[in-house]
Amino acid sequence: MEQNNTRPEREQSRAQGNRRSSTARANGGNSGREKNTRSYKHVQLEHQRPHLTKDGQQQNGQQKQGGGQQDTRRSVASPKKDQNATLKVIPLGGLDAIGKNMTVFECKGDMILDDAGLMFPDDDHPGIDLILPDYTYVLENADKLRGIIITHGHEDHTGTLPYLMKDLDRQIPIYGTKMTLGLIEGKFAEHRIKNAKLIEIKPGDQVKLGCMTAEFFAVNHSIPGAVGVFFQSPAGNVLHTGDFKLDQTPIDGVTTDFGALAKYSQMGVDLMMSDSTNAQNPNFTPSEAEVGKELAKIISQAKGRVIIASFASHIHRMQQICDAARNNGRKVVVTGRSMIQNTDIARRLGYLNIPDEDIVDAYDLKGIPPEQVVIMCTGSQGEPLSALARIANGEHKTIDLDKGDTVIISATPVPGNEKAVTRVVNSLAKIGADVYDKKRAMVHVSGHAGAEELKLVLSIVNPTAFMPVHGEATHLRAHARLAEATGVPTENVFICENGESLELTSRGVQHGETVQSGIVFVDGLSVGDTSQDILDERNALGSQGFAAVAAAISGKRKDLVGDVQIEMHGITGGDDEYLLRDAQSTVKNALKRQLGKGGGARELKKAARDSLLSLLWERTKQRPMAVVNLLEV
């Protein structure tokens, strides 16, 4: 069985049965109602290796994914304005990092959730699989929730959905485009979530959700089926762009809908929320078509195998790879768990076009000459268990790399992954592979709008108030400056943090009350039970080592019984018998002094720990985690 537990796909490949505390938070839980109730659920995930589906099988004997239920109308009546109504806009994630996007819209007893994403851990989160936003506020107000809108299929907008669905005590309709719902269905299948109410929408559709309506418009992004949303409520109108760029030569022909933006401007946009990811990039983001030209050029000149690592959700990139491979007489080989799954879903739904005879599974690669294949794989972020990393280390079951083969890393390293990517590139270079990355050729472009594109959209929409979203603090502030430059009054530009709400009324937009927010760690089978204290301990163990002290004490004689035992792991010189002997002597003397003073268990443990740490700092300049066990006899 081929496994591909890369960080971006870990959520799909590891058992993550749900033991969720609805109020567990890992950082900075803000004011809000607390609940002590806990719900425990256990879910088994599918571990079968995914297989590519043939065209004939799509037609016969298999249920087509992503169809959803058609429950939309082209036009619904706009909500009647109410001078006394208040629309609350509450971001629960997405404003402290690029990830875990989740926003609540609440008006007159009705609530809509826009996106439910996750974030992947970095080196500061040892042992953590995924990071979710704390959605306690949604659970506490579940009776108001009328629907969940997902703007597109990326993990940072969909990844929290399975956990939220298992915690909600009712069925909530989920709205998304065909591609988005296809990816969500695959995710739900792994979590054994059945009977979810998935409703397909298309750009131009409107849905009525309580007292609010949501109208969807097409945007161009690095995944098919991305939309923005125009919310109308009795209190006013909000435009949420979703993730977007202004690519005028898109691979699938879908451009960002300027006409819809202009229409909403005429209707009046009281608050605009817009993607800030590339707000610091002063230029226009290049077209995806430019990447296709460069990939075709590299593939045409390659002598041996061509291995291309990219994000498994980048269907447009995958289509260009397939086209270039076929034009050069090469078969497309797919490897990596999520790459196989997403390729299969995209082909079934008509977003990825390649004939059966030109695409093969990695296990069917035997017998095909190296110069006749292009291999699409995961691992563009240097994940140690990804297909590319296993190929580079000679550990892949079916793919070997030879000197002269070509490797293309068709992605930009996510901040924090640069070292991991460099490590994989060096492994490839040792083999003699010819490696291309973004620095060497245009093999990747962003899916997010640059500053000039953001200003253009701001100028078209002409919002009364503006809130930058989807970014770190520097991105949000850069986007805020762009809004001011295009005419939004400074007092109407709101830079918020997760949990801080905005209130829209007939009098304008202002800050509202703060609700509970924070992050929840997914740690193996545990969801929400791993705290920041536990992570701090793991970091201390990894960086400074561990020391354990054990001693027996006679309560009657107020003296030590036997010798003090000390074990040290991960400490420089910890296996040196001289250091060990000095440590035992130092701790023994400290315990005896404290016993002479009549100290209790707490004072004795502190004396032993302090004396050991002081000695180790003096000898090794290390302060390991120290645990003291005292046995009273």
PDB file of C-alpha atoms in Angstrom, residues 104 153 233 254 590 613:
ATOM      1  CA  VAL A 104     -19.735  34.424  10.689  1.00  0.00           C
ATOM      2  CA  GLY A 153     -11.955  23.810  -2.426  1.00  0.00           C
ATOM      3  CA  SER A 233     -29.197  41.810   4.760  1.00  0.00           C
ATOM      4  CA  VAL A 254     -13.229  31.674 -16.294  1.00  0.00           C
ATOM      5  CA  ALA A 590      20.400  19.756  48.157  1.00  0.00           C
ATOM      6  CA  LEU A 613      19.614  22.605  36.498  1.00  0.00           C
TER       7      LEU A 613
END
